[in-house]
């Protein structure tokens, strides 16, 4: 399997929803699931950001969904757009949506589904002026065709680039599992949670926990610090921000075929 990463960059004023992301760098959206056929796309998105920005986001997508002048990234009109907020917290939303585009060249998911067919897997992420798509497929041959069809039809104010054509490493590392932690750091985290170290107020100090599990206090503190640093890096990598990577020259798309 191979991973292809496409990014569409938006100029200010090209899209109402993306304008909100551009104006608010802390606003971030990442798919939990996304599927497409040649006719429709449906997905679950986790959107995070400041409370007041999310309230504006709620109003904006409601207005856009009800409008009749929305177009896709390649100019095809959006003929139907249904959505539902499944979960709402002060700093997050989980949103289900189903969208259909009309005649013309459609957005990346539709074009990919048309060329690849069965077996297509996708992820999507939005932050700032970037809307990034990852495709996981078994065949390199159609990537150039997808790129050319989308590139030739992009709406005004949008530009397309390819960040990566590689082995699917990021798909294998997705999520917040602890498999990347050494066993002793996993055990330190488990003990800290069990004995209330992360509760407010804190039930036990590092020294008190170390005495309970018979590990020197300095050793336990070191393991917790390392584990917390790893978790923070995973959070930033997996949940925040689209990737910023060296762009791939479109001419290189032919080399992998």
Coordinates of N, CA and C in Angstrom, one line a residue, residues 56-242:
X56 N -19.1 30.4 16.4 CA -19.2 31.0 15.1 C -19.2 29.9 14.0
X57 N -18.4 28.9 14.2 CA -18.4 27.8 13.2 C -19.8 27.1 13.1
X58 N -20.4 26.9 14.3 CA -21.8 26.3 14.2 C -22.7 27.1 13.4
X59 N -22.7 28.4 13.6 CA -23.6 29.3 12.8 C -23.3 29.3 11.3
X60 N -22.0 29.3 11.1 CA -21.5 29.4 9.7 C -21.9 28.2 8.9
X61 N -21.6 27.0 9.4 CA -21.9 25.8 8.7 C -23.5 25.6 8.5
X62 N -24.2 26.1 9.5 CA -25.7 26.0 9.4 C -26.1 26.9 8.2
X63 N -25.6 28.1 8.1 CA -25.9 29.0 7.0 C -25.5 28.5 5.7
X64 N -24.3 27.9 5.6 CA -23.7 27.4 4.4 C -24.6 26.2 3.9
X65 N -24.9 25.3 4.8 CA -25.6 24.1 4.5 C -27.0 24.5 3.9
X66 N -27.6 25.6 4.4 CA -28.9 26.0 3.9 C -28.9 26.8 2.6
X67 N -27.7 27.2 2.3 CA -27.5 28.1 1.1 C -27.6 27.2 -0.2
X68 N -27.7 27.9 -1.3 CA -27.8 27.2 -2.6 C -26.8 27.6 -3.6
X69 N -25.7 28.3 -3.1 CA -24.7 28.8 -4.0 C -23.3 28.2 -3.7
X70 N -23.3 27.1 -2.9 CA -22.0 26.5 -2.5 C -21.4 25.7 -3.6
X71 N -20.1 25.8 -3.8 CA -19.5 25.0 -4.9 C -18.3 24.2 -4.2
X72 N -17.9 23.1 -4.8 CA -16.8 22.3 -4.4 C -15.5 22.9 -4.8
X73 N -14.4 22.3 -4.4 CA -13.1 22.8 -4.6 C -12.8 22.9 -6.1
X74 N -13.5 22.0 -6.9 CA -13.2 22.0 -8.4 C -14.4 22.7 -9.2
X75 N -15.2 23.4 -8.5 CA -16.3 24.1 -9.2 C -17.6 23.5 -9.4
X76 N -17.7 22.2 -9.0 CA -19.0 21.5 -9.2 C -19.9 22.0 -8.0
X77 N -21.2 22.3 -8.3 CA -22.1 22.8 -7.3 C -22.4 21.7 -6.3
X78 N -22.6 22.1 -5.0 CA -23.0 21.2 -4.0 C -24.6 21.2 -4.0
X79 N -25.1 20.1 -4.4 CA -26.6 20.0 -4.6 C -27.3 19.5 -3.4
X80 N -26.6 18.9 -2.5 CA -27.2 18.5 -1.2 C -26.1 18.4 -0.1
X81 N -26.4 18.9 1.1 CA -25.5 18.9 2.2 C -26.2 18.8 3.5
X82 N -26.2 17.6 4.1 CA -26.8 17.4 5.3 C -25.8 17.2 6.4
X83 N -26.0 17.7 7.6 CA -25.1 17.5 8.7 C -25.8 17.4 10.0
X84 N -25.1 16.8 11.0 CA -25.7 16.8 12.4 C -24.5 16.8 13.3
X85 N -24.7 17.7 14.4 CA -23.7 17.7 15.4 C -24.0 16.6 16.4
X86 N -23.1 15.6 16.4 CA -23.4 14.4 17.3 C -22.9 14.6 18.7
X87 N -21.9 15.5 18.9 CA -21.4 15.7 20.2 C -20.9 17.2 20.3
X88 N -21.2 17.8 21.4 CA -20.8 19.2 21.5 C -20.2 19.5 22.9
X89 N -19.0 20.0 23.0 CA -18.4 20.4 24.2 C -17.9 21.9 24.0
X90 N -17.5 22.6 25.1 CA -17.0 24.0 24.9 C -15.9 24.1 23.9
X91 N -15.1 23.1 23.8 CA -13.9 23.2 22.9 C -13.9 22.1 21.8
X92 N -15.0 21.5 21.5 CA -15.0 20.5 20.5 C -16.4 20.1 20.0
X93 N -16.4 19.6 18.8 CA -17.6 19.1 18.1 C -17.2 17.8 17.4
X94 N -18.2 16.9 17.3 CA -18.1 15.7 16.4 C -19.3 15.9 15.5
X95 N -19.0 16.0 14.2 CA -20.0 16.3 13.2 C -20.1 15.2 12.1
X96 N -21.3 14.8 11.9 CA -21.6 13.9 10.8 C -22.1 14.7 9.6
X97 N -21.7 14.4 8.4 CA -22.2 15.1 7.3 C -22.2 14.2 6.0
X98 N -23.2 14.5 5.2 CA -23.3 13.8 3.9 C -23.5 14.9 2.8
X99 N -22.7 14.8 1.8 CA -22.6 15.8 0.8 C -22.6 15.2 -0.6
X100 N -23.3 15.9 -1.5 CA -23.4 15.5 -2.9 C -23.0 16.7 -3.8
X101 N -22.2 16.5 -4.8 CA -21.9 17.5 -5.8 C -22.5 17.2 -7.1
X102 N -22.8 18.2 -7.9 CA -23.4 18.1 -9.2 C -22.5 17.9 -10.3
X103 N -22.9 18.2 -11.5 CA -22.1 18.0 -12.7 C -20.8 18.8 -12.7
X104 N -19.8 18.4 -13.4 CA -18.5 19.0 -13.5 C -17.5 18.2 -12.7
X105 N -16.3 18.7 -12.7 CA -15.2 18.1 -12.0 C -15.4 18.3 -10.5
X106 N -15.5 17.2 -9.7 CA -15.8 17.3 -8.3 C -14.6 17.3 -7.4
X107 N -14.8 17.4 -6.1 CA -13.7 17.6 -5.2 C -12.8 16.3 -5.1
X108 N -11.7 16.4 -4.5 CA -10.7 15.3 -4.4 C -11.3 13.9 -4.0
X109 N -12.2 13.8 -3.0 CA -12.7 12.5 -2.7 C -13.5 11.8 -3.8
X110 N -14.3 12.6 -4.6 CA -15.1 12.1 -5.7 C -14.1 11.6 -6.8
X111 N -13.2 12.5 -7.1 CA -12.2 12.2 -8.2 C -11.4 10.9 -7.9
X112 N -11.0 10.8 -6.6 CA -10.3 9.7 -6.2 C -11.1 8.4 -6.3
X113 N -12.4 8.5 -5.8 CA -13.3 7.3 -5.9 C -13.5 6.9 -7.3
X114 N -13.6 7.9 -8.2 CA -13.9 7.5 -9.6 C -12.7 6.8 -10.2
X115 N -11.5 7.2 -9.9 CA -10.3 6.6 -10.5 C -9.8 5.3 -9.8
X116 N -10.0 5.3 -8.5 CA -9.5 4.1 -7.7 C -10.6 3.1 -7.5
X117 N -11.8 3.5 -7.2 CA -12.8 2.5 -7.0 C -12.7 1.8 -5.6
X118 N -13.0 0.5 -5.6 CA -13.0 -0.2 -4.3 C -11.6 -0.2 -3.7
X119 N -11.5 -0.1 -2.4 CA -10.2 -0.2 -1.8 C -9.6 1.2 -1.4
X120 N -10.3 2.3 -1.8 CA -9.8 3.6 -1.4 C -10.1 3.9 0.0
X121 N -9.0 4.4 0.7 CA -9.1 4.9 2.1 C -8.6 6.3 2.1
X122 N -9.3 7.1 2.9 CA -8.9 8.6 3.0 C -8.9 9.1 4.4
X123 N -8.1 10.2 4.6 CA -8.2 11.0 5.8 C -8.2 12.5 5.3
X124 N -8.7 13.3 6.1 CA -8.7 14.8 5.8 C -8.5 15.6 7.0
X125 N -7.9 16.8 6.8 CA -7.5 17.6 7.9 C -7.5 19.1 7.5
X126 N -8.0 20.0 8.3 CA -8.0 21.4 8.0 C -7.4 22.2 9.1
X127 N -6.5 23.1 8.8 CA -6.0 24.1 9.7 C -5.4 25.3 8.9
X128 N -5.7 26.5 9.4 CA -5.2 27.6 8.6 C -5.8 27.6 7.2
X129 N -4.9 27.9 6.3 CA -5.4 27.9 4.9 C -5.2 26.6 4.2
X130 N -4.9 25.5 4.9 CA -4.7 24.2 4.3 C -5.8 23.2 4.5
X131 N -6.2 22.5 3.5 CA -7.1 21.4 3.5 C -6.4 20.2 2.9
X132 N -6.0 19.3 3.8 CA -5.1 18.2 3.4 C -5.8 16.9 3.3
X133 N -5.5 16.2 2.2 CA -6.1 14.9 2.0 C -5.1 13.8 1.9
X134 N -5.3 12.7 2.6 CA -4.4 11.5 2.5 C -5.2 10.4 1.9
X135 N -4.6 9.8 0.9 CA -5.2 8.6 0.2 C -4.3 7.4 0.4
X136 N -4.9 6.3 0.8 CA -4.2 5.1 1.0 C -4.7 4.1 0.0
X137 N -3.8 3.8 -1.0 CA -4.3 2.9 -2.1 C -3.2 1.9 -2.5
X138 N -3.5 0.9 -3.3 CA -2.6 -0.1 -3.6 C -1.9 0.1 -4.9
X139 N -2.4 1.1 -5.7 CA -1.9 1.2 -7.1 C -1.4 2.7 -7.3
X140 N -0.2 2.8 -7.7 CA 0.4 4.2 -8.0 C -0.1 4.8 -9.3
X141 N -0.5 4.0 -10.2 CA -0.7 4.5 -11.6 C -1.7 5.6 -11.7
X142 N -2.7 5.7 -10.9 CA -3.8 6.7 -11.1 C -3.5 8.0 -10.3
X143 N -2.4 8.1 -9.6 CA -2.2 9.3 -8.8 C -2.0 10.5 -9.7
X144 N -1.2 10.3 -10.8 CA -1.1 11.4 -11.7 C -2.4 11.9 -12.3
X145 N -3.2 10.9 -12.6 CA -4.5 11.3 -13.2 C -5.4 12.1 -12.3
X146 N -5.4 11.6 -11.0 CA -6.2 12.4 -10.0 C -5.6 13.8 -9.8
X147 N -4.3 13.9 -9.7 CA -3.7 15.2 -9.6 C -4.0 16.1 -10.8
X148 N -3.9 15.6 -12.0 CA -4.1 16.5 -13.2 C -5.6 16.9 -13.3
X149 N -6.5 16.0 -13.0 CA -7.9 16.3 -13.1 C -8.3 17.4 -12.1
X150 N -7.8 17.2 -10.8 CA -8.1 18.2 -9.8 C -7.4 19.5 -10.1
X151 N -6.1 19.5 -10.4 CA -5.4 20.7 -10.7 C -5.9 21.5 -11.8
X152 N -6.4 20.9 -12.8 CA -6.9 21.6 -14.0 C -8.3 22.3 -13.8
X153 N -8.9 21.9 -12.7 CA -10.3 22.4 -12.5 C -10.5 23.1 -11.2
X154 N -9.4 23.4 -10.4 CA -9.6 24.1 -9.1 C -10.3 25.4 -9.3
X155 N -11.1 25.7 -8.3 CA -11.8 27.0 -8.3 C -10.8 28.1 -8.0
X156 N -11.2 29.3 -8.4 CA -10.3 30.5 -8.2 C -9.9 30.7 -6.8
X157 N -8.7 31.0 -6.5 CA -8.2 31.2 -5.1 C -7.7 29.9 -4.5
X158 N -7.7 28.8 -5.1 CA -7.2 27.5 -4.6 C -6.0 27.0 -5.4
X159 N -5.1 26.4 -4.7 CA -3.9 25.8 -5.3 C -3.6 24.4 -4.7
X160 N -3.1 23.5 -5.5 CA -2.9 22.1 -5.1 C -1.4 21.8 -5.1
X161 N -1.0 21.0 -4.1 CA 0.3 20.5 -4.1 C 0.3 19.1 -3.6
X162 N 1.4 18.3 -3.8 CA 1.5 17.0 -3.3 C 2.7 17.0 -2.3
X163 N 2.4 16.6 -1.1 CA 3.5 16.6 -0.1 C 4.3 15.3 0.0
X164 N 3.6 14.2 -0.3 CA 4.3 12.9 0.0 C 3.7 11.8 -0.9
X165 N 4.6 10.9 -1.4 CA 4.2 9.7 -2.0 C 5.2 8.6 -1.3
X166 N 4.6 7.8 -0.4 CA 5.5 7.0 0.4 C 4.8 5.8 1.0
X167 N 5.6 5.1 1.8 CA 5.0 4.0 2.6 C 4.0 4.6 3.6
X168 N 3.0 3.9 4.0 CA 1.9 4.5 4.9 C 2.3 4.5 6.3
X169 N 3.4 5.2 6.7 CA 3.9 5.1 8.1 C 2.9 5.8 9.0
X170 N 2.4 7.0 8.6 CA 1.6 7.8 9.6 C 0.3 7.0 9.9
X171 N -0.3 6.2 8.9 CA -1.5 5.5 9.2 C -1.3 4.4 10.3
X172 N -0.1 3.9 10.3 CA 0.2 2.8 11.3 C 0.5 3.4 12.7
X173 N 0.8 4.7 12.7 CA 1.1 5.4 14.0 C 0.0 6.2 14.5
X174 N -1.2 6.3 13.8 CA -2.3 7.1 14.2 C -2.8 6.7 15.6
X175 N -3.3 7.7 16.4 CA -4.0 7.4 17.6 C -3.1 7.6 18.8
X176 N -3.7 7.3 20.0 CA -3.0 7.6 21.2 C -2.7 6.3 22.0
X177 N -2.4 5.3 21.3 CA -2.0 4.0 22.0 C -0.7 4.3 22.6
X178 N -0.3 3.4 23.6 CA 0.9 3.6 24.3 C 2.0 2.6 23.8
X179 N 1.8 2.0 22.6 CA 2.7 1.0 22.1 C 4.1 1.6 21.9
X180 N 4.2 2.9 21.7 CA 5.5 3.5 21.5 C 6.3 3.8 22.8
X181 N 5.7 3.5 24.0 CA 6.3 3.8 25.3 C 7.0 2.5 25.8
X182 N 8.2 2.7 26.4 CA 8.8 1.6 27.0 C 7.9 1.1 28.2
X183 N 8.0 -0.2 28.5 CA 7.1 -0.8 29.5 C 7.2 -0.1 30.9
X184 N 8.4 0.4 31.3 CA 8.5 1.0 32.6 C 7.8 2.4 32.6
X185 N 7.8 3.1 31.4 CA 7.1 4.3 31.4 C 5.6 4.1 31.4
X186 N 5.1 3.1 30.7 CA 3.7 2.7 30.7 C 3.3 2.4 32.1
X187 N 4.1 1.6 32.9 CA 3.8 1.3 34.2 C 3.7 2.5 35.1
X188 N 4.6 3.5 34.9 CA 4.6 4.7 35.7 C 3.4 5.5 35.5
X189 N 2.9 5.6 34.2 CA 1.7 6.3 33.9 C 0.5 5.6 34.6
X190 N 0.4 4.3 34.5 CA -0.7 3.5 35.0 C -0.8 3.7 36.6
X191 N 0.4 3.7 37.2 CA 0.4 3.9 38.7 C 0.0 5.3 39.0
X192 N 0.5 6.3 38.3 CA 0.1 7.7 38.5 C -1.4 7.9 38.5
X193 N -2.0 7.3 37.4 CA -3.5 7.4 37.3 C -4.2 6.7 38.4
X194 N -3.7 5.5 38.7 CA -4.4 4.6 39.7 C -4.3 5.3 41.1
X195 N -3.3 6.0 41.4 CA -3.1 6.6 42.8 C -3.5 8.1 42.8
X196 N -4.1 8.6 41.7 CA -4.7 9.9 41.7 C -3.7 11.0 41.6
X197 N -2.6 10.8 40.9 CA -1.6 11.8 40.7 C -2.1 13.0 39.8
X198 N -3.0 12.6 38.9 CA -3.5 13.6 37.9 C -4.9 14.2 38.3
X199 N -5.4 13.8 39.5 CA -6.6 14.3 40.0 C -6.4 15.7 40.6
X200 N -7.5 16.4 40.7 CA -7.5 17.7 41.4 C -8.6 17.7 42.5
X201 N -8.1 17.8 43.8 CA -6.7 17.9 44.2 C -6.0 16.6 44.1
X202 N -4.7 16.6 44.0 CA -3.9 15.4 43.8 C -4.0 14.5 45.1
X203 N -4.2 13.2 44.9 CA -4.4 12.3 46.0 C -3.0 11.8 46.6
X204 N -2.1 11.7 45.7 CA -0.7 11.2 46.1 C 0.3 11.9 45.3
X205 N 1.4 12.2 45.9 CA 2.6 12.8 45.3 C 3.4 11.7 44.6
X206 N 4.4 12.1 43.8 CA 5.3 11.2 43.2 C 6.0 10.3 44.2
X207 N 6.5 11.0 45.3 CA 7.2 10.3 46.4 C 6.3 9.2 47.0
X208 N 5.1 9.6 47.3 CA 4.1 8.6 47.9 C 3.8 7.5 47.0
X209 N 3.7 7.7 45.7 CA 3.4 6.6 44.7 C 4.7 5.8 44.6
X210 N 5.9 6.4 44.6 CA 7.1 5.6 44.5 C 7.2 4.6 45.7
X211 N 6.8 5.0 46.9 CA 6.9 4.1 48.0 C 5.9 3.0 47.9
X212 N 4.7 3.2 47.3 CA 3.7 2.2 47.1 C 4.2 1.1 46.1
X213 N 4.8 1.6 45.1 CA 5.2 0.6 44.0 C 6.7 0.2 44.1
X214 N 7.4 0.7 45.1 CA 8.8 0.3 45.4 C 9.7 0.7 44.2
X215 N 9.6 1.9 43.8 CA 10.5 2.5 42.8 C 11.0 3.8 43.3
X216 N 12.3 4.0 43.2 CA 12.9 5.3 43.7 C 12.1 6.5 43.2
X217 N 11.9 7.5 44.0 CA 11.2 8.7 43.6 C 11.7 9.4 42.4
X218 N 13.1 9.5 42.3 CA 13.7 10.2 41.2 C 13.5 9.4 39.9
X219 N 13.5 8.1 40.0 CA 13.3 7.2 38.8 C 11.9 7.3 38.3
X220 N 10.9 7.3 39.3 CA 9.5 7.4 38.9 C 9.2 8.8 38.2
X221 N 9.8 9.9 38.8 CA 9.6 11.2 38.2 C 10.2 11.3 36.8
X222 N 11.3 10.7 36.6 CA 11.9 10.7 35.3 C 11.1 9.9 34.3
X223 N 10.5 8.8 34.7 CA 9.7 8.0 33.8 C 8.4 8.7 33.4
X224 N 7.8 9.4 34.4 CA 6.6 10.1 34.2 C 6.9 11.3 33.2
X225 N 8.0 12.0 33.5 CA 8.3 13.1 32.6 C 8.5 12.7 31.2
X226 N 9.2 11.6 31.0 CA 9.4 11.1 29.6 C 8.1 10.6 29.0
X227 N 7.3 10.0 29.7 CA 6.0 9.5 29.2 C 5.1 10.7 28.9
X228 N 5.1 11.7 29.7 CA 4.3 12.9 29.4 C 4.7 13.6 28.2
X229 N 6.1 13.7 28.0 CA 6.6 14.3 26.8 C 6.2 13.6 25.6
X230 N 6.2 12.3 25.6 CA 5.8 11.4 24.5 C 4.4 11.7 24.2
X231 N 3.5 11.7 25.2 CA 2.1 11.9 25.0 C 1.8 13.2 24.4
X232 N 2.5 14.3 24.8 CA 2.3 15.6 24.3 C 2.7 15.7 22.8
X233 N 3.9 15.0 22.5 CA 4.3 15.0 21.1 C 3.3 14.3 20.2
X234 N 2.7 13.2 20.7 CA 1.7 12.4 20.0 C 0.5 13.3 19.8
X235 N 0.1 14.0 20.8 CA -1.1 14.9 20.7 C -0.9 15.9 19.6
X236 N 0.2 16.6 19.6 CA 0.5 17.6 18.6 C 0.6 17.0 17.2
X237 N 1.2 15.8 17.1 CA 1.4 15.2 15.8 C 0.1 14.6 15.2
X238 N -0.7 14.0 16.1 CA -1.9 13.3 15.7 C -3.2 14.2 15.6
X239 N -3.2 15.2 16.5 CA -4.5 15.9 16.6 C -4.4 17.4 16.1
X240 N -3.2 18.0 16.2 CA -3.1 19.4 15.8 C -2.3 19.5 14.5
X241 N -2.8 20.5 13.7 CA -2.0 20.9 12.6 C -1.8 20.0 11.4
X242 N -2.0 20.5 10.2 CA -1.7 19.7 9.0 C -0.2 19.6 8.9

